[in-house]
PDB file of C-alpha atoms in Angstrom:
ATOM      1  CA  GLY X   1     120.814  20.422 -30.686  1.00  0.00           C
ATOM      2  CA  GLN X   2     121.318  16.998 -29.263  1.00  0.00           C
ATOM      3  CA  GLN X   3     121.769  13.758 -32.505  1.00  0.00           C
ATOM      4  CA  LEU X   4     122.617  10.913 -33.115  1.00  0.00           C
ATOM      5  CA  ASN X   5     125.491   9.467 -34.353  1.00  0.00           C
ATOM      6  CA  GLN X   6     124.692   7.984 -37.828  1.00  0.00           C
ATOM      7  CA  SER X   7     127.267   5.973 -40.186  1.00  0.00           C
ATOM      8  CA  PRO X   8     128.027   6.072 -42.728  1.00  0.00           C
ATOM      9  CA  GLN X   9     127.190   9.640 -43.902  1.00  0.00           C
ATOM     10  CA  SER X  10     126.838   8.832 -47.315  1.00  0.00           C
ATOM     11  CA  MET X  11     126.665   5.777 -50.003  1.00  0.00           C
ATOM     12  CA  PHE X  12     127.253   4.941 -53.870  1.00  0.00           C
ATOM     13  CA  ILE X  13     126.730   1.259 -54.369  1.00  0.00           C
ATOM     14  CA  GLN X  14     125.720  -0.847 -58.009  1.00  0.00           C
ATOM     15  CA  GLU X  15     122.083  -1.830 -58.176  1.00  0.00           C
ATOM     16  CA  GLY X  16     121.827  -5.250 -56.256  1.00  0.00           C
ATOM     17  CA  GLU X  17     124.393  -4.824 -53.818  1.00  0.00           C
ATOM     18  CA  ASP X  18     123.423  -5.002 -50.014  1.00  0.00           C
ATOM     19  CA  VAL X  19     123.298  -2.075 -48.114  1.00  0.00           C
ATOM     20  CA  SER X  20     124.010  -1.730 -44.415  1.00  0.00           C
ATOM     21  CA  MET X  21     123.750   1.781 -41.921  1.00  0.00           C
ATOM     22  CA  ASN X  22     123.511   2.318 -38.137  1.00  0.00           C
ATOM     23  CA  CYS X  23     123.185   5.073 -35.235  1.00  0.00           C
ATOM     24  CA  THR X  24     124.731   4.504 -31.953  1.00  0.00           C
ATOM     25  CA  SER X  25     123.820   7.225 -29.221  1.00  0.00           C
ATOM     26  CA  SER X  26     124.821   7.671 -25.150  1.00  0.00           C
ATOM     27  CA  SER X  27     121.530   7.803 -24.388  1.00  0.00           C
ATOM     28  CA  ILE X  28     118.853   4.763 -23.641  1.00  0.00           C
ATOM     29  CA  PHE X  29     116.396   5.220 -26.244  1.00  0.00           C
ATOM     30  CA  ASN X  30     112.881   3.770 -25.704  1.00  0.00           C
ATOM     31  CA  THR X  31     111.536   3.266 -29.533  1.00  0.00           C
ATOM     32  CA  TRP X  32     113.633   3.800 -32.944  1.00  0.00           C
ATOM     33  CA  LEU X  33     112.158   4.720 -35.829  1.00  0.00           C
ATOM     34  CA  TRP X  34     114.003   4.655 -39.266  1.00  0.00           C
ATOM     35  CA  TYR X  35     112.642   6.854 -42.008  1.00  0.00           C
ATOM     36  CA  LYS X  36     113.370   7.934 -45.482  1.00  0.00           C
ATOM     37  CA  GLN X  37     113.451  11.255 -47.304  1.00  0.00           C
ATOM     38  CA  GLU X  38     113.563  12.413 -50.947  1.00  0.00           C
ATOM     39  CA  PRO X  39     114.148  16.163 -51.848  1.00  0.00           C
ATOM     40  CA  GLY X  40     111.803  18.111 -51.047  1.00  0.00           C
ATOM     41  CA  GLU X  41     109.535  15.902 -49.103  1.00  0.00           C
ATOM     42  CA  GLY X  42     109.037  14.789 -45.596  1.00  0.00           C
ATOM     43  CA  PRO X  43     110.163  11.256 -44.159  1.00  0.00           C
ATOM     44  CA  VAL X  44     108.541   8.351 -44.747  1.00  0.00           C
ATOM     45  CA  LEU X  45     108.092   6.084 -41.818  1.00  0.00           C
ATOM     46  CA  LEU X  46     110.101   2.507 -43.240  1.00  0.00           C
ATOM     47  CA  ILE X  47     110.263   0.715 -39.579  1.00  0.00           C
ATOM     48  CA  ALA X  48     109.314   0.606 -36.054  1.00  0.00           C
ATOM     49  CA  LEU X  49     111.072  -0.887 -33.461  1.00  0.00           C
ATOM     50  CA  TYR X  50     110.054  -0.737 -30.040  1.00  0.00           C
ATOM     51  CA  LYS X  51     111.515  -3.565 -28.113  1.00  0.00           C
ATOM     52  CA  ALA X  52     115.552  -4.010 -26.999  1.00  0.00           C
ATOM     53  CA  GLY X  53     116.874  -7.077 -29.705  1.00  0.00           C
ATOM     54  CA  GLU X  54     113.831  -6.999 -31.766  1.00  0.00           C
ATOM     55  CA  LEU X  55     114.499  -7.529 -35.486  1.00  0.00           C
ATOM     56  CA  THR X  56     111.637  -6.045 -38.033  1.00  0.00           C
ATOM     57  CA  SER X  57     111.509  -6.935 -41.711  1.00  0.00           C
ATOM     58  CA  ASN X  58     109.389  -4.142 -44.098  1.00  0.00           C
ATOM     59  CA  GLY X  59     110.146  -6.009 -47.662  1.00  0.00           C
ATOM     60  CA  ARG X  60     113.949  -5.469 -48.238  1.00  0.00           C
ATOM     61  CA  LEU X  61     114.535  -3.719 -45.517  1.00  0.00           C
ATOM     62  CA  THR X  62     115.499  -4.857 -42.265  1.00  0.00           C
ATOM     63  CA  ALA X  63     116.155  -3.362 -39.060  1.00  0.00           C
ATOM     64  CA  GLN X  64     117.250  -4.020 -35.403  1.00  0.00           C
ATOM     65  CA  PHE X  65     116.845  -2.321 -31.970  1.00  0.00           C
ATOM     66  CA  GLY X  66     120.397  -2.897 -30.259  1.00  0.00           C
ATOM     67  CA  ILE X  67     120.215  -4.596 -26.853  1.00  0.00           C
ATOM     68  CA  THR X  68     121.875  -1.882 -24.852  1.00  0.00           C
ATOM     69  CA  ARG X  69     119.278   0.465 -26.350  1.00  0.00           C
ATOM     70  CA  LYS X  70     122.156   2.301 -27.492  1.00  0.00           C
ATOM     71  CA  ASP X  71     121.745   1.414 -31.324  1.00  0.00           C
ATOM     72  CA  SER X  72     120.816   0.404 -33.846  1.00  0.00           C
ATOM     73  CA  PHE X  73     121.367  -0.482 -37.771  1.00  0.00           C
ATOM     74  CA  LEU X  74     119.064  -1.090 -41.081  1.00  0.00           C
ATOM     75  CA  ASN X  75     119.544  -3.223 -43.555  1.00  0.00           C
ATOM     76  CA  ILE X  76     118.349  -2.943 -47.232  1.00  0.00           C
ATOM     77  CA  SER X  77     119.442  -5.789 -49.488  1.00  0.00           C
ATOM     78  CA  ALA X  78     119.509  -6.302 -53.355  1.00  0.00           C
ATOM     79  CA  SER X  79     119.290  -2.769 -53.555  1.00  0.00           C
ATOM     80  CA  ILE X  80     117.566  -0.841 -56.684  1.00  0.00           C
ATOM     81  CA  PRO X  81     117.717   3.012 -57.837  1.00  0.00           C
ATOM     82  CA  SER X  82     114.447   3.747 -56.382  1.00  0.00           C
ATOM     83  CA  ASP X  83     116.028   3.428 -53.534  1.00  0.00           C
ATOM     84  CA  VAL X  84     117.817   6.327 -53.549  1.00  0.00           C
ATOM     85  CA  GLY X  85     117.164   8.894 -50.716  1.00  0.00           C
ATOM     86  CA  ILE X  86     118.186  10.143 -47.456  1.00  0.00           C
ATOM     87  CA  TYR X  87     117.573   7.805 -44.475  1.00  0.00           C
ATOM     88  CA  PHE X  88     117.533   8.734 -40.934  1.00  0.00           C
ATOM     89  CA  CYS X  89     117.541   6.567 -37.630  1.00  0.00           C
ATOM     90  CA  ALA X  90     115.782   8.269 -34.960  1.00  0.00           C
ATOM     91  CA  GLY X  91     115.424   7.637 -31.415  1.00  0.00           C
ATOM     92  CA  GLN X  92     112.696   8.640 -28.794  1.00  0.00           C
ATOM     93  CA  LEU X  93     113.992   9.140 -24.886  1.00  0.00           C
ATOM     94  CA  GLY X  94     112.710   6.416 -22.514  1.00  0.00           C
ATOM     95  CA  SER X  95     112.704   8.867 -19.926  1.00  0.00           C
ATOM     96  CA  GLY X  96     109.486  10.844 -18.825  1.00  0.00           C
ATOM     97  CA  ASN X  97     106.208  11.688 -21.099  1.00  0.00           C
ATOM     98  CA  THR X  98     107.725  13.387 -24.107  1.00  0.00           C
ATOM     99  CA  GLY X  99     107.784  11.609 -27.602  1.00  0.00           C
ATOM    100  CA  LYS X 100     110.153  13.768 -29.504  1.00  0.00           C
ATOM    101  CA  LEU X 101     112.286  12.281 -31.514  1.00  0.00           C
ATOM    102  CA  ILE X 102     115.925  12.565 -31.763  1.00  0.00           C
ATOM    103  CA  PHE X 103     117.787  12.289 -35.158  1.00  0.00           C
ATOM    104  CA  GLY X 104     120.998  11.084 -36.931  1.00  0.00           C
ATOM    105  CA  GLN X 105     122.584  13.645 -39.724  1.00  0.00           C
ATOM    106  CA  GLY X 106     121.480  10.708 -42.422  1.00  0.00           C
ATOM    107  CA  THR X 107     122.652   8.811 -44.943  1.00  0.00           C
ATOM    108  CA  THR X 108     122.574   9.703 -48.223  1.00  0.00           C
ATOM    109  CA  LEU X 109     122.470   6.100 -50.561  1.00  0.00           C
ATOM    110  CA  GLN X 110     122.782   6.682 -54.539  1.00  0.00           C
ATOM    111  CA  VAL X 111     122.554   3.530 -56.340  1.00  0.00           C
ATOM    112  CA  LYS X 112     123.968   3.120 -59.657  1.00  0.00           C
ATOM    113  CA  PRO X 113     122.033   0.812 -62.408  1.00  0.00           C
TER     114      PRO X 113
ATOM    115  CA  ASP Y   1      94.558  10.882 -48.819  1.00  0.00           C
ATOM    116  CA  THR Y   2      94.250  10.336 -44.950  1.00  0.00           C
ATOM    117  CA  GLY Y   3      98.132  11.643 -43.934  1.00  0.00           C
ATOM    118  CA  VAL Y   4      99.379  14.775 -42.467  1.00  0.00           C
ATOM    119  CA  SER Y   5      99.175  17.789 -44.614  1.00  0.00           C
ATOM    120  CA  GLN Y   6     100.759  20.662 -44.521  1.00  0.00           C
ATOM    121  CA  ASP Y   7     100.011  24.505 -46.183  1.00  0.00           C
ATOM    122  CA  PRO Y   8     101.663  26.062 -47.694  1.00  0.00           C
ATOM    123  CA  ARG Y   9     104.567  23.399 -49.476  1.00  0.00           C
ATOM    124  CA  HIS Y  10     106.478  26.623 -50.111  1.00  0.00           C
ATOM    125  CA  LYS Y  11     107.109  30.484 -48.742  1.00  0.00           C
ATOM    126  CA  ILE Y  12     109.151  33.273 -49.824  1.00  0.00           C
ATOM    127  CA  THR Y  13     109.036  36.092 -47.362  1.00  0.00           C
ATOM    128  CA  LYS Y  14     111.156  39.147 -46.612  1.00  0.00           C
ATOM    129  CA  ARG Y  15     113.078  39.673 -43.584  1.00  0.00           C
ATOM    130  CA  GLY Y  16     111.384  40.902 -41.306  1.00  0.00           C
ATOM    131  CA  GLN Y  17     107.497  39.693 -42.141  1.00  0.00           C
ATOM    132  CA  ASN Y  18     105.579  37.250 -40.464  1.00  0.00           C
ATOM    133  CA  VAL Y  19     104.904  34.136 -41.643  1.00  0.00           C
ATOM    134  CA  THR Y  20     102.214  31.469 -40.664  1.00  0.00           C
ATOM    135  CA  PHE Y  21     102.402  27.804 -41.301  1.00  0.00           C
ATOM    136  CA  ARG Y  22      99.332  25.169 -40.848  1.00  0.00           C
ATOM    137  CA  CYS Y  23      99.459  21.512 -40.011  1.00  0.00           C
ATOM    138  CA  ASP Y  24      96.451  18.788 -40.296  1.00  0.00           C
ATOM    139  CA  PRO Y  25      97.537  15.402 -38.885  1.00  0.00           C
ATOM    140  CA  ILE Y  26      95.860  12.055 -39.168  1.00  0.00           C
ATOM    141  CA  SER Y  27      92.945  12.370 -37.521  1.00  0.00           C
ATOM    142  CA  GLU Y  28      92.408  10.699 -33.993  1.00  0.00           C
ATOM    143  CA  HIS Y  29      96.432  11.213 -33.512  1.00  0.00           C
ATOM    144  CA  ASN Y  30      96.221  12.923 -30.234  1.00  0.00           C
ATOM    145  CA  ARG Y  31      99.591  14.536 -30.767  1.00  0.00           C
ATOM    146  CA  LEU Y  32     101.344  16.885 -33.145  1.00  0.00           C
ATOM    147  CA  TYR Y  33     104.963  17.824 -33.303  1.00  0.00           C
ATOM    148  CA  TRP Y  34     107.002  20.867 -35.072  1.00  0.00           C
ATOM    149  CA  TYR Y  35     110.247  19.934 -36.221  1.00  0.00           C
ATOM    150  CA  ARG Y  36     112.698  22.436 -38.029  1.00  0.00           C
ATOM    151  CA  GLN Y  37     115.086  20.625 -40.955  1.00  0.00           C
ATOM    152  CA  THR Y  38     118.507  22.868 -41.988  1.00  0.00           C
ATOM    153  CA  LEU Y  39     119.959  21.722 -45.392  1.00  0.00           C
ATOM    154  CA  GLY Y  40     122.174  18.194 -44.353  1.00  0.00           C
ATOM    155  CA  GLN Y  41     121.077  17.686 -41.383  1.00  0.00           C
ATOM    156  CA  GLY Y  42     118.292  15.682 -40.000  1.00  0.00           C
ATOM    157  CA  PRO Y  43     114.994  17.349 -37.896  1.00  0.00           C
ATOM    158  CA  GLU Y  44     114.796  19.197 -35.081  1.00  0.00           C
ATOM    159  CA  PHE Y  45     112.566  19.202 -32.655  1.00  0.00           C
ATOM    160  CA  LEU Y  46     110.702  22.485 -31.710  1.00  0.00           C
ATOM    161  CA  THR Y  47     107.411  21.822 -29.721  1.00  0.00           C
ATOM    162  CA  TYR Y  48     104.625  19.237 -29.535  1.00  0.00           C
ATOM    163  CA  PHE Y  49     101.600  19.238 -28.813  1.00  0.00           C
ATOM    164  CA  GLN Y  50      98.616  16.507 -26.905  1.00  0.00           C
ATOM    165  CA  ASN Y  51      95.105  17.608 -27.683  1.00  0.00           C
ATOM    166  CA  GLU Y  52      95.322  21.602 -27.348  1.00  0.00           C
ATOM    167  CA  ALA Y  53      98.142  21.236 -24.677  1.00  0.00           C
ATOM    168  CA  GLN Y  54     101.244  22.013 -25.776  1.00  0.00           C
ATOM    169  CA  LEU Y  55     103.519  20.225 -23.501  1.00  0.00           C
ATOM    170  CA  GLU Y  56     107.417  20.954 -24.352  1.00  0.00           C
ATOM    171  CA  LYS Y  57     109.376  23.994 -25.828  1.00  0.00           C
ATOM    172  CA  SER Y  58     112.313  23.663 -27.383  1.00  0.00           C
ATOM    173  CA  ARG Y  59     115.480  26.105 -26.792  1.00  0.00           C
ATOM    174  CA  LEU Y  60     115.278  26.165 -30.703  1.00  0.00           C
ATOM    175  CA  LEU Y  61     111.786  28.151 -30.302  1.00  0.00           C
ATOM    176  CA  SER Y  62     113.084  31.791 -29.831  1.00  0.00           C
ATOM    177  CA  ASP Y  63     109.984  34.215 -28.650  1.00  0.00           C
ATOM    178  CA  ARG Y  64     109.668  35.101 -32.357  1.00  0.00           C
ATOM    179  CA  PHE Y  65     107.950  31.829 -32.660  1.00  0.00           C
ATOM    180  CA  SER Y  66     104.172  30.516 -31.739  1.00  0.00           C
ATOM    181  CA  ALA Y  67     102.399  27.602 -32.039  1.00  0.00           C
ATOM    182  CA  GLU Y  68      98.697  26.886 -31.231  1.00  0.00           C
ATOM    183  CA  ARG Y  69      96.154  23.668 -31.524  1.00  0.00           C
ATOM    184  CA  PRO Y  70      93.254  25.465 -30.335  1.00  0.00           C
ATOM    185  CA  LYS Y  71      90.763  22.667 -30.948  1.00  0.00           C
ATOM    186  CA  GLY Y  72      93.127  20.017 -30.782  1.00  0.00           C
ATOM    187  CA  SER Y  73      92.790  19.319 -34.254  1.00  0.00           C
ATOM    188  CA  PHE Y  74      95.103  21.422 -36.720  1.00  0.00           C
ATOM    189  CA  SER Y  75      97.823  23.019 -35.629  1.00  0.00           C
ATOM    190  CA  THR Y  76      99.505  26.831 -36.809  1.00  0.00           C
ATOM    191  CA  LEU Y  77     102.849  28.025 -36.751  1.00  0.00           C
ATOM    192  CA  GLU Y  78     103.935  31.532 -36.869  1.00  0.00           C
ATOM    193  CA  ILE Y  79     106.931  33.397 -36.965  1.00  0.00           C
ATOM    194  CA  GLN Y  80     107.273  36.878 -36.200  1.00  0.00           C
ATOM    195  CA  ARG Y  81     109.914  39.164 -37.622  1.00  0.00           C
ATOM    196  CA  THR Y  82     111.541  36.556 -39.254  1.00  0.00           C
ATOM    197  CA  GLU Y  83     115.674  36.390 -40.092  1.00  0.00           C
ATOM    198  CA  GLN Y  84     117.244  35.026 -42.682  1.00  0.00           C
ATOM    199  CA  GLY Y  85     118.526  32.118 -40.197  1.00  0.00           C
ATOM    200  CA  ASP Y  86     114.823  30.749 -40.159  1.00  0.00           C
ATOM    201  CA  SER Y  87     115.301  29.741 -43.272  1.00  0.00           C
ATOM    202  CA  ALA Y  88     114.474  26.190 -42.993  1.00  0.00           C
ATOM    203  CA  MET Y  89     111.999  23.178 -43.472  1.00  0.00           C
ATOM    204  CA  TYR Y  90     109.237  23.086 -41.393  1.00  0.00           C
ATOM    205  CA  LEU Y  91     107.703  20.028 -40.739  1.00  0.00           C
ATOM    206  CA  CYS Y  92     105.168  18.431 -38.981  1.00  0.00           C
ATOM    207  CA  ALA Y  93     104.456  15.228 -37.395  1.00  0.00           C
ATOM    208  CA  SER Y  94     101.404  13.786 -36.011  1.00  0.00           C
ATOM    209  CA  SER Y  95     101.060   9.893 -33.766  1.00  0.00           C
ATOM    210  CA  PHE Y  96      98.634   8.297 -31.268  1.00  0.00           C
ATOM    211  CA  ARG Y  97     100.147   7.444 -28.102  1.00  0.00           C
ATOM    212  CA  LYS Y  98      99.741   4.234 -26.962  1.00  0.00           C
ATOM    213  CA  GLY Y  99     101.032   3.361 -23.627  1.00  0.00           C
ATOM    214  CA  GLN Y 100     105.124   3.783 -24.275  1.00  0.00           C
ATOM    215  CA  GLN Y 101     104.517   3.147 -28.076  1.00  0.00           C
ATOM    216  CA  GLU Y 102     104.230   6.209 -30.458  1.00  0.00           C
ATOM    217  CA  THR Y 103     104.778   6.506 -34.257  1.00  0.00           C
ATOM    218  CA  GLN Y 104     104.782   9.294 -35.666  1.00  0.00           C
ATOM    219  CA  TYR Y 105     104.335  10.450 -39.356  1.00  0.00           C
ATOM    220  CA  PHE Y 106     105.537  13.489 -41.132  1.00  0.00           C
ATOM    221  CA  GLY Y 107     103.952  15.372 -43.415  1.00  0.00           C
ATOM    222  CA  PRO Y 108     105.284  17.094 -46.604  1.00  0.00           C
ATOM    223  CA  GLY Y 109     106.768  20.431 -45.124  1.00  0.00           C
ATOM    224  CA  THR Y 110     106.707  23.293 -45.516  1.00  0.00           C
ATOM    225  CA  ARG Y 111     110.295  25.190 -46.886  1.00  0.00           C
ATOM    226  CA  LEU Y 112     110.837  28.884 -46.116  1.00  0.00           C
ATOM    227  CA  LEU Y 113     113.110  31.194 -47.797  1.00  0.00           C
ATOM    228  CA  VAL Y 114     113.541  34.220 -46.004  1.00  0.00           C
ATOM    229  CA  LEU Y 115     115.348  36.979 -48.343  1.00  0.00           C
TER     230      LEU Y 115
END
């Protein structure tokens, strides 16, 4: 199925470091969402972006909706061990009435204390 | 807990058996989605409902799959004659669409293993 290009695929960092991950697409999206998923659980919403150029923060997390509407990034500052998990970007197409999400393949984050 | 709930959380079945999963959305959410997630991949869209109407189905949803949302509240996803390739995590999400804005909240998922 259709998926976004999400990078990096995995990251292994030291506690306290900043993290950056991004998603790109050939399609235009009207919404970008970032989720975190832990083993055996469903994705948990972190940040929702609705406008091109929008920059939104949620605690140590910051995400931006790209101006071209084809990309988004997520930054995590001062990482801590509980940030470990898989981070997914998801885009919602702008055409039609469908709300279905297209997901990236995920970025696996590991934090070394 | 007022989040999305799914039942069962885990299901092991033998090939050829039928299985049914249930999803209870956040109350007053008018949209309900089903996704499938295999190991190492992001979720993939299967189908969605607006109230009780099923508005879109993915090509992934073969004729062995059927979903219902009879009263516009909870939904069921049934897989008939299960195959080993059906083994995956089945995720449900709900949302309330207002204009062009819509945010989907996911349940914990049902992990299916077909032996």
